[in-house]
Short mmCIF file of C-alpha atoms in Angstrom, two decimals:
data_model
loop_
_atom_site.label_atom_id
_atom_site.label_comp_id
_atom_site.label_asym_id
_atom_site.label_seq_id
_atom_site.Cartn_x
_atom_site.Cartn_y
_atom_site.Cartn_z
CA UNK A 1 6.81 -20.12 11.51
CA UNK A 2 8.15 -20.56 7.79
CA UNK A 3 9.22 -18.38 5.07
CA UNK A 4 10.27 -18.97 1.71
CA UNK A 5 11.11 -16.43 0.22
CA UNK A 6 12.43 -14.98 -3.89
CA UNK A 7 13.33 -11.97 -5.76
CA UNK A 8 14.36 -11.48 -8.78
CA UNK A 9 15.59 -7.96 -10.39
CA UNK A 10 17.27 -6.17 -13.12
CA UNK A 11 18.56 -2.90 -14.32
CA UNK A 12 19.77 -1.06 -17.45
CA UNK A 13 21.74 1.77 -17.54
CA UNK A 14 23.04 3.86 -20.34
CA UNK A 15 25.70 6.38 -18.35
CA UNK A 16 27.35 9.07 -20.36
CA UNK A 17 28.91 12.94 -20.62
CA UNK A 18 28.53 15.37 -23.54
CA UNK A 19 30.62 18.20 -23.28
CA UNK A 20 29.62 20.16 -19.69
CA UNK A 21 26.47 17.09 -19.79
CA UNK A 22 26.29 14.41 -17.43
CA UNK A 23 23.16 12.14 -17.95
CA UNK A 24 22.47 8.70 -16.70
CA UNK A 25 19.11 6.94 -18.19
CA UNK A 26 17.75 3.68 -17.21
CA UNK A 27 15.34 1.22 -17.02
CA UNK A 28 14.29 -1.13 -13.89
CA UNK A 29 12.54 -4.35 -13.31
CA UNK A 30 11.34 -6.63 -10.02
CA UNK A 31 9.48 -9.43 -9.13
CA UNK A 32 9.58 -11.37 -5.98
CA UNK A 33 7.16 -14.19 -4.25
CA UNK A 34 7.04 -15.38 -0.59
CA UNK A 35 5.06 -17.91 1.07
CA UNK A 36 4.42 -17.50 4.67
CA UNK A 37 3.27 -20.13 7.25
CA UNK A 38 2.82 -19.94 10.88
CA UNK A 39 1.08 -21.79 14.07
CA UNK A 40 0.74 -19.43 17.10
CA UNK A 41 -0.32 -21.11 20.45
CA UNK A 42 -2.17 -18.66 22.83
CA UNK A 43 -1.65 -18.87 26.08
CA UNK A 44 -4.46 -19.02 28.71
CA UNK A 45 -7.06 -17.72 29.14
CA UNK A 46 -6.01 -16.10 25.82
CA UNK A 47 -6.04 -19.63 24.46
CA UNK A 48 -6.36 -21.09 21.30
CA UNK A 49 -4.56 -21.87 18.16
CA UNK A 50 -4.12 -19.99 14.98
CA UNK A 51 -2.40 -19.55 11.59
CA UNK A 52 -2.30 -16.11 9.81
CA UNK A 53 -0.15 -17.88 6.83
CA UNK A 54 -0.46 -16.25 3.73
CA UNK A 55 1.37 -15.86 0.20
CA UNK A 56 2.42 -12.53 -1.39
CA UNK A 57 3.34 -11.61 -4.75
CA UNK A 58 4.76 -7.95 -6.42
CA UNK A 59 5.74 -6.87 -10.10
CA UNK A 60 7.31 -3.72 -10.81
CA UNK A 61 9.00 -1.95 -13.10
CA UNK A 62 10.78 1.45 -13.84
CA UNK A 63 12.20 4.20 -16.03
CA UNK A 64 14.20 6.68 -15.10
CA UNK A 65 16.49 9.63 -16.40
CA UNK A 66 19.50 12.22 -14.57
CA UNK A 67 21.27 14.69 -16.05
CA UNK A 68 23.74 17.43 -14.73
CA UNK A 69 24.33 20.45 -16.70
CA UNK A 70 27.42 22.73 -15.55
CA UNK A 71 26.92 26.06 -17.66
CA UNK A 72 30.35 27.62 -19.46
CA UNK A 73 29.58 31.16 -18.37
CA UNK A 74 29.72 30.34 -14.84
CA UNK A 75 33.01 28.44 -15.51
CA UNK A 76 31.96 25.13 -13.96
CA UNK A 77 30.74 26.71 -10.31
CA UNK A 78 27.40 26.07 -11.41
CA UNK A 79 25.89 23.03 -11.51
CA UNK A 80 21.88 22.40 -12.22
CA UNK A 81 20.85 18.69 -11.82
CA UNK A 82 17.00 17.18 -12.86
CA UNK A 83 15.77 13.81 -12.89
CA UNK A 84 12.64 12.22 -12.88
CA UNK A 85 11.32 8.41 -12.57
CA UNK A 86 8.19 6.87 -13.60
CA UNK A 87 7.25 3.17 -11.68
CA UNK A 88 4.26 0.85 -11.97
CA UNK A 89 3.99 -1.59 -9.41
CA UNK A 90 1.18 -4.70 -8.78
CA UNK A 91 1.28 -6.56 -5.50
CA UNK A 92 -1.21 -9.51 -4.80
CA UNK A 93 -1.53 -11.63 -1.29
CA UNK A 94 -3.45 -14.69 -0.60
CA UNK A 95 -4.59 -14.84 2.87
CA UNK A 96 -4.76 -18.45 4.30
CA UNK A 97 -5.84 -18.34 7.63
CA UNK A 98 -6.94 -20.75 9.99
CA UNK A 99 -8.63 -21.59 13.66
CA UNK A 100 -9.06 -24.45 16.14
CA UNK A 101 -11.85 -22.42 17.28
CA UNK A 102 -12.19 -21.38 21.44
CA UNK A 103 -10.98 -23.70 24.08
CA UNK A 104 -14.00 -21.94 26.01
CA UNK A 105 -17.79 -21.95 25.85
CA UNK A 106 -19.96 -19.23 28.10
CA UNK A 107 -20.40 -20.43 32.00
CA UNK A 108 -23.46 -21.19 33.78
CA UNK A 109 -23.02 -17.23 34.99
CA UNK A 110 -22.97 -14.27 32.98
CA UNK A 111 -19.22 -13.39 31.58
CA UNK A 112 -17.63 -16.45 32.81
CA UNK A 113 -16.67 -19.41 31.16
CA UNK A 114 -15.58 -23.04 30.86
CA UNK A 115 -13.42 -25.29 29.08
CA UNK A 116 -14.85 -26.55 25.94
CA UNK A 117 -15.04 -30.41 25.95
CA UNK A 118 -14.65 -30.74 22.04
CA UNK A 119 -12.06 -28.18 21.45
CA UNK A 120 -9.34 -30.46 19.70
CA UNK A 121 -6.67 -27.83 18.81
CA UNK A 122 -7.07 -28.72 14.86
CA UNK A 123 -6.84 -25.99 12.63
CA UNK A 124 -9.75 -25.59 10.00
CA UNK A 125 -10.23 -22.60 7.72
CA UNK A 126 -11.41 -19.42 8.98
CA UNK A 127 -15.04 -18.44 7.75
CA UNK A 128 -14.10 -15.58 4.89
CA UNK A 129 -10.27 -15.27 5.53
CA UNK A 130 -8.84 -18.33 4.10
CA UNK A 131 -7.85 -18.47 0.49
CA UNK A 132 -9.09 -14.96 0.15
CA UNK A 133 -7.05 -13.17 -2.40
CA UNK A 134 -6.51 -9.32 -2.61
CA UNK A 135 -4.24 -7.09 -5.00
CA UNK A 136 -3.20 -3.88 -5.73
CA UNK A 137 -2.22 -1.20 -8.44
CA UNK A 138 0.39 1.91 -7.81
CA UNK A 139 2.30 4.44 -10.09
CA UNK A 140 4.07 7.43 -9.57
CA UNK A 141 5.85 9.74 -11.15
CA UNK A 142 8.74 11.27 -8.67
CA UNK A 143 11.67 13.93 -10.32
CA UNK A 144 14.32 16.06 -7.89
CA UNK A 145 15.96 19.45 -8.91
CA UNK A 146 19.42 20.67 -7.12
CA UNK A 147 21.29 23.64 -7.55
CA UNK A 148 24.73 23.71 -5.98
CA UNK A 149 27.23 26.36 -6.42
CA UNK A 150 30.99 26.62 -5.68
CA UNK A 151 32.04 29.13 -3.67
CA UNK A 152 35.54 29.53 -3.47
CA UNK A 153 37.89 26.34 -4.38
CA UNK A 154 36.44 24.76 -1.04
CA UNK A 155 32.74 25.10 -0.14
CA UNK A 156 29.69 24.10 -2.14
CA UNK A 157 26.54 25.56 -1.32
CA UNK A 158 23.23 23.73 -2.85
CA UNK A 159 19.60 23.75 -2.68
CA UNK A 160 17.66 20.30 -3.51
CA UNK A 161 13.80 19.95 -4.18
CA UNK A 162 12.51 16.44 -4.39
CA UNK A 163 9.70 14.16 -4.82
CA UNK A 164 9.54 10.13 -3.50
CA UNK A 165 7.53 7.75 -3.07
CA UNK A 166 6.78 4.22 -1.09
CA UNK A 167 4.13 1.89 -2.89
CA UNK A 168 1.33 0.61 -0.67
CA UNK A 169 0.87 -3.02 0.16
CA UNK A 170 -0.84 -5.38 1.97
CA UNK A 171 -0.18 -6.64 6.04
CA UNK A 172 0.06 -9.97 5.68
CA UNK A 173 -0.37 -11.27 9.64
CA UNK A 174 -3.37 -8.52 10.01
CA UNK A 175 -6.50 -9.44 7.63
CA UNK A 176 -7.20 -6.28 5.81
CA UNK A 177 -9.89 -6.45 2.82
CA UNK A 178 -8.31 -3.44 1.04
CA UNK A 179 -4.33 -2.31 1.33
CA UNK A 180 -2.56 0.29 2.96
CA UNK A 181 -1.79 3.72 0.29
CA UNK A 182 1.28 4.78 -0.99
CA UNK A 183 3.55 6.60 0.68
CA UNK A 184 4.68 9.87 -1.14
CA UNK A 185 6.62 12.99 0.16
CA UNK A 186 8.20 16.39 -0.53
CA UNK A 187 11.49 17.46 0.83
CA UNK A 188 13.59 20.93 0.53
CA UNK A 189 17.04 20.79 1.57
CA UNK A 190 19.52 23.81 1.77
CA UNK A 191 23.25 22.46 2.68
CA UNK A 192 26.56 23.13 2.24
CA UNK A 193 29.84 20.86 2.23
CA UNK A 194 33.22 22.98 3.15
CA UNK A 195 37.09 22.08 3.61
CA UNK A 196 37.54 24.62 5.52
CA UNK A 197 40.99 23.67 5.91
CA UNK A 198 41.89 21.50 3.27
CA UNK A 199 42.83 17.62 4.53
CA UNK A 200 42.53 19.31 7.83
CA UNK A 201 39.10 20.54 9.07
CA UNK A 202 35.99 19.63 7.25
CA UNK A 203 31.95 20.80 8.18
CA UNK A 204 28.77 19.58 6.50
CA UNK A 205 25.41 21.17 7.32
CA UNK A 206 21.66 21.50 6.25
CA UNK A 207 18.50 22.39 6.85
CA UNK A 208 15.53 20.39 5.80
CA UNK A 209 12.14 19.85 5.71
CA UNK A 210 9.60 17.08 4.73
CA UNK A 211 5.63 17.24 3.75
CA UNK A 212 4.61 13.34 3.47
CA UNK A 213 1.17 11.81 2.13
CA UNK A 214 -0.60 9.16 3.50
CA UNK A 215 2.68 8.36 5.41
CA UNK A 216 3.14 4.87 5.66
CA UNK A 217 3.86 4.12 10.05
CA UNK A 218 4.05 0.98 12.14
CA UNK A 219 0.83 0.98 14.24
CA UNK A 220 -0.04 -1.40 18.00
CA UNK A 221 -3.59 -2.46 17.89
CA UNK A 222 -5.19 -4.54 21.01
CA UNK A 223 -8.67 -6.40 19.67
CA UNK A 224 -11.22 -7.19 22.16
CA UNK A 225 -9.21 -10.56 23.53
CA UNK A 226 -6.34 -9.00 24.46
CA UNK A 227 -4.46 -10.15 20.91
CA UNK A 228 -1.72 -7.67 20.17
CA UNK A 229 -0.69 -6.90 16.25
CA UNK A 230 1.54 -4.62 15.00
CA UNK A 231 0.55 -3.18 11.74
CA UNK A 232 1.19 -0.69 8.70
CA UNK A 233 -1.11 2.28 8.30
CA UNK A 234 -1.53 5.39 6.94
CA UNK A 235 -1.25 8.63 8.39
CA UNK A 236 -3.47 11.45 6.50
CA UNK A 237 -0.43 14.47 6.23
CA UNK A 238 2.61 14.93 8.54
CA UNK A 239 5.52 16.95 8.46
CA UNK A 240 8.86 17.33 9.39
CA UNK A 241 11.70 19.96 9.75
CA UNK A 242 14.99 20.01 11.08
CA UNK A 243 19.42 20.35 10.87
CA UNK A 244 22.28 18.73 10.74
CA UNK A 245 25.74 19.53 11.42
CA UNK A 246 28.86 17.20 11.12
CA UNK A 247 32.54 17.94 11.31
CA UNK A 248 35.89 15.94 10.69
CA UNK A 249 39.05 17.42 12.33
CA UNK A 250 42.66 15.96 11.71
CA UNK A 251 45.32 17.95 13.60
CA UNK A 252 47.86 15.20 12.69
CA UNK A 253 48.08 12.47 9.68
CA UNK A 254 46.88 10.08 12.41
CA UNK A 255 44.57 11.35 14.22
CA UNK A 256 40.69 12.03 13.35
CA UNK A 257 38.17 13.31 15.35
CA UNK A 258 34.05 13.43 13.73
CA UNK A 259 31.28 15.01 15.48
CA UNK A 260 27.54 15.12 14.75
CA UNK A 261 24.27 16.15 15.77
CA UNK A 262 21.27 16.20 14.48
CA UNK A 263 17.79 17.90 15.27
CA UNK A 264 14.05 16.24 13.73
CA UNK A 265 10.89 18.17 14.74
CA UNK A 266 7.24 17.89 13.98
CA UNK A 267 4.32 15.53 13.92
CA UNK A 268 1.34 14.37 12.57
CA UNK A 269 -1.01 16.90 11.08
CA UNK A 270 -3.80 14.19 10.49
CA UNK A 271 -3.92 10.87 11.66
CA UNK A 272 -6.93 8.53 10.93
CA UNK A 273 -9.87 9.18 13.69
CA UNK A 274 -10.99 5.81 16.16
CA UNK A 275 -14.89 5.49 15.24
CA UNK A 276 -16.58 3.56 17.65
CA UNK A 277 -20.39 2.35 18.00
CA UNK A 278 -21.31 5.98 19.93
CA UNK A 279 -17.43 7.30 20.76
CA UNK A 280 -14.94 8.46 18.31
CA UNK A 281 -11.65 9.86 19.09
CA UNK A 282 -9.87 12.39 16.97
CA UNK A 283 -6.06 11.21 17.18
CA UNK A 284 -4.27 13.73 15.34
CA UNK A 285 -2.69 15.16 18.46
CA UNK A 286 -1.81 11.66 19.69
CA UNK A 287 -0.12 9.77 17.56
CA UNK A 288 3.90 10.25 17.28
CA UNK A 289 6.32 10.20 15.45
CA UNK A 290 9.30 7.45 16.36
CA UNK A 291 12.51 9.13 15.48
CA UNK A 292 14.23 10.39 18.54
CA UNK A 293 14.38 14.71 18.25
CA UNK A 294 18.12 14.84 18.97
CA UNK A 295 20.79 12.83 17.90
CA UNK A 296 24.53 13.03 18.37
CA UNK A 297 27.95 11.01 17.84
CA UNK A 298 31.71 11.71 18.39
CA UNK A 299 34.12 9.38 16.87
CA UNK A 300 38.11 9.09 17.22
CA UNK A 301 40.10 7.26 15.05
CA UNK A 302 44.36 7.13 16.48
CA UNK A 303 46.95 5.29 14.63
CA UNK A 304 48.98 4.28 17.87
CA UNK A 305 51.98 3.20 16.10
CA UNK A 306 53.02 2.49 12.59
CA UNK A 307 55.46 -0.50 12.54
CA UNK A 308 56.41 -1.67 9.11
CA UNK A 309 54.38 -4.65 9.11
CA UNK A 310 51.64 -3.35 10.79
CA UNK A 311 49.36 -0.26 11.95
CA UNK A 312 48.07 -0.51 15.40
CA UNK A 313 45.14 1.59 15.84
CA UNK A 314 42.44 2.82 18.41
CA UNK A 315 39.05 3.70 17.68
CA UNK A 316 36.61 4.88 19.92
CA UNK A 317 33.11 6.20 19.28
CA UNK A 318 30.00 7.58 21.40
CA UNK A 319 26.68 7.81 20.52
CA UNK A 320 23.67 9.80 22.02
CA UNK A 321 19.59 10.18 21.89
CA UNK A 322 16.95 11.98 23.20
CA UNK A 323 13.62 9.28 24.18
CA UNK A 324 11.24 7.94 21.35
CA UNK A 325 8.32 6.02 21.16
CA UNK A 326 7.73 2.63 20.11
CA UNK A 327 5.34 2.99 18.20
CA UNK A 328 2.87 5.86 16.62
CA UNK A 329 -0.11 4.93 18.23
CA UNK A 330 -1.51 2.30 20.63
CA UNK A 331 -5.54 1.49 20.24
CA UNK A 332 -7.46 -1.07 21.35
CA UNK A 333 -11.42 -1.83 22.09
CA UNK A 334 -12.53 -1.56 25.95
CA UNK A 335 -15.86 -2.51 26.36
CA UNK A 336 -17.02 -2.40 22.87
CA UNK A 337 -15.07 1.17 22.68
CA UNK A 338 -12.30 2.26 20.92
CA UNK A 339 -9.74 3.35 23.73
CA UNK A 340 -5.67 5.05 23.56
CA UNK A 341 -3.06 3.47 25.35
CA UNK A 342 -0.17 5.49 26.81
CA UNK A 343 2.71 5.48 24.21
CA UNK A 344 5.64 3.40 25.75
CA UNK A 345 8.58 5.77 26.09
CA UNK A 346 11.92 4.70 24.84
CA UNK A 347 14.58 5.85 27.00
CA UNK A 348 17.45 8.37 26.00
CA UNK A 349 20.80 6.30 26.24
CA UNK A 350 24.41 6.99 25.37
CA UNK A 351 26.86 4.27 24.21
CA UNK A 352 30.12 3.83 24.54
CA UNK A 353 32.56 1.16 22.32
CA UNK A 354 36.03 0.86 21.60
CA UNK A 355 38.64 -1.13 19.54
CA UNK A 356 41.89 -1.50 19.49
CA UNK A 357 43.20 -3.42 16.53
CA UNK A 358 45.71 -4.54 14.45
CA UNK A 359 45.99 -3.92 10.38
CA UNK A 360 47.76 -4.32 7.71
CA UNK A 361 49.47 -7.31 8.61
CA UNK A 362 50.24 -9.14 4.96
CA UNK A 363 50.25 -13.22 5.56
CA UNK A 364 51.18 -14.95 1.89
CA UNK A 365 49.19 -13.30 -0.71
CA UNK A 366 46.28 -11.13 1.60
CA UNK A 367 46.20 -9.45 4.70
CA UNK A 368 45.58 -10.07 8.44
CA UNK A 369 43.75 -7.67 10.55
CA UNK A 370 42.35 -8.39 14.43
CA UNK A 371 40.95 -5.99 17.30
CA UNK A 372 40.02 -6.29 20.89
CA UNK A 373 36.92 -4.47 21.16
CA UNK A 374 33.84 -3.64 23.90
CA UNK A 375 30.79 -2.82 23.25
CA UNK A 376 28.04 -0.31 25.60
CA UNK A 377 31.46 -0.06 27.83
CA UNK A 378 29.00 1.86 30.31
CA UNK A 379 26.54 -1.16 30.36
CA UNK A 380 23.76 1.47 29.56
CA UNK A 381 20.70 0.09 30.56
CA UNK A 382 17.82 1.27 27.72
CA UNK A 383 14.78 -0.24 26.25
CA UNK A 384 14.35 -0.59 22.50
CA UNK A 385 10.55 -1.51 21.67
CA UNK A 386 8.21 -2.55 24.36
CA UNK A 387 4.18 -4.12 24.13
CA UNK A 388 1.17 -3.62 25.99
CA UNK A 389 -0.76 -6.30 26.08
CA UNK A 390 -3.57 -4.28 27.63
CA UNK A 391 -6.33 -6.92 28.88
CA UNK A 392 -3.76 -9.83 28.13
CA UNK A 393 -1.91 -8.68 31.17
CA UNK A 394 1.83 -7.33 31.28
CA UNK A 395 3.47 -4.40 29.88
CA UNK A 396 6.83 -6.12 28.20
CA UNK A 397 10.04 -3.93 27.03
CA UNK A 398 12.56 -5.06 25.07
CA UNK A 399 16.07 -4.32 25.82
CA UNK A 400 19.64 -3.46 24.21
CA UNK A 401 22.62 -5.47 24.98
CA UNK A 402 24.18 -4.64 28.15
CA UNK A 403 28.44 -4.13 28.24
CA UNK A 404 29.82 -6.90 25.59
CA UNK A 405 33.52 -7.61 25.21
CA UNK A 406 35.45 -9.73 22.14
CA UNK A 407 38.01 -10.00 19.83
CA UNK A 408 37.80 -10.78 16.35
CA UNK A 409 40.40 -12.06 13.56
CA UNK A 410 40.18 -11.56 9.75
CA UNK A 411 42.14 -12.44 6.58
CA UNK A 412 41.51 -11.64 3.49
CA UNK A 413 42.72 -13.04 0.15
#
């Protein structure tokens, strides 16, 4: 496969302060164009040579503004922030699909095949999918409103409501006569930031909720010939809610501990059904979010020794997450009817990383730092993705790197 891609963007901002009002206004422009050329050779008996090449272009512009007001009557303890953004986008795609036909022809008996003697493997345009152009326009107005209040000298509480937008588009390597739709989101967040003991202990936390309309999700589809494709589709409606908590503790000037935990819940309320000649499958309760329900981390940074010419630092980190899923939904066709395959589960994992480094070594006009490190020190065995090839045969899985060790040296000048 070969990709040729270029983009250009420009942003103009005006930022200022007038008495107790901060403001920012601006305009943004973006354009890009890309070419994707590929040739795929299918293993027998899937067989055949195909090309799902395409060209794509995007042009977008936006205007935005945001202001923060601190009413004098609250002695700068209250801050109200309002923001608004308008966006327009146009996306174009030209499909350039080709194929070499089937290397097989029907055999002398039902449901059997034999080699096609006229098969050459030379690519020719695919009927109805070569030099086919599609375009789509998207626009959106999004905004946010935040109320923040300083409770004492070291604690701030806030309530934030915001809407967001992600433009739609086309799946390049999966042909579609229509684009996937734009995604919109409403968020509500209640949180706090607190220096419980200034310069010693900091604790931040938040509760949040998201409501998506037409959420864009990655889905796996297996066609009747066993070909597996990944594409972006839309879920009708979905909700997420959860919370997060993080803390930083500095018991001494040379030692810092950081802890964090997050939880997210919720799934899809509405998901596109699978419709076949005689069978319709409701997938509202079958589709799964791909993010894990729970994640946690613990980090320690320790300045082991301070010399006149360098600092020696020990860094350790532990990351944990619960199980998740490789794809929102895995669908296929069996005897001409839609079918939902079992989800591929990504196992929970605990990853430990260590580093012993030397920093701040001045050499000439620059500074040198070096370190010895170990990643996944416990050699955790964990899968990061998987593909069920269904009628094509195997279920494959991709795994994260095992224990790795190394050394790095960096000189900045």
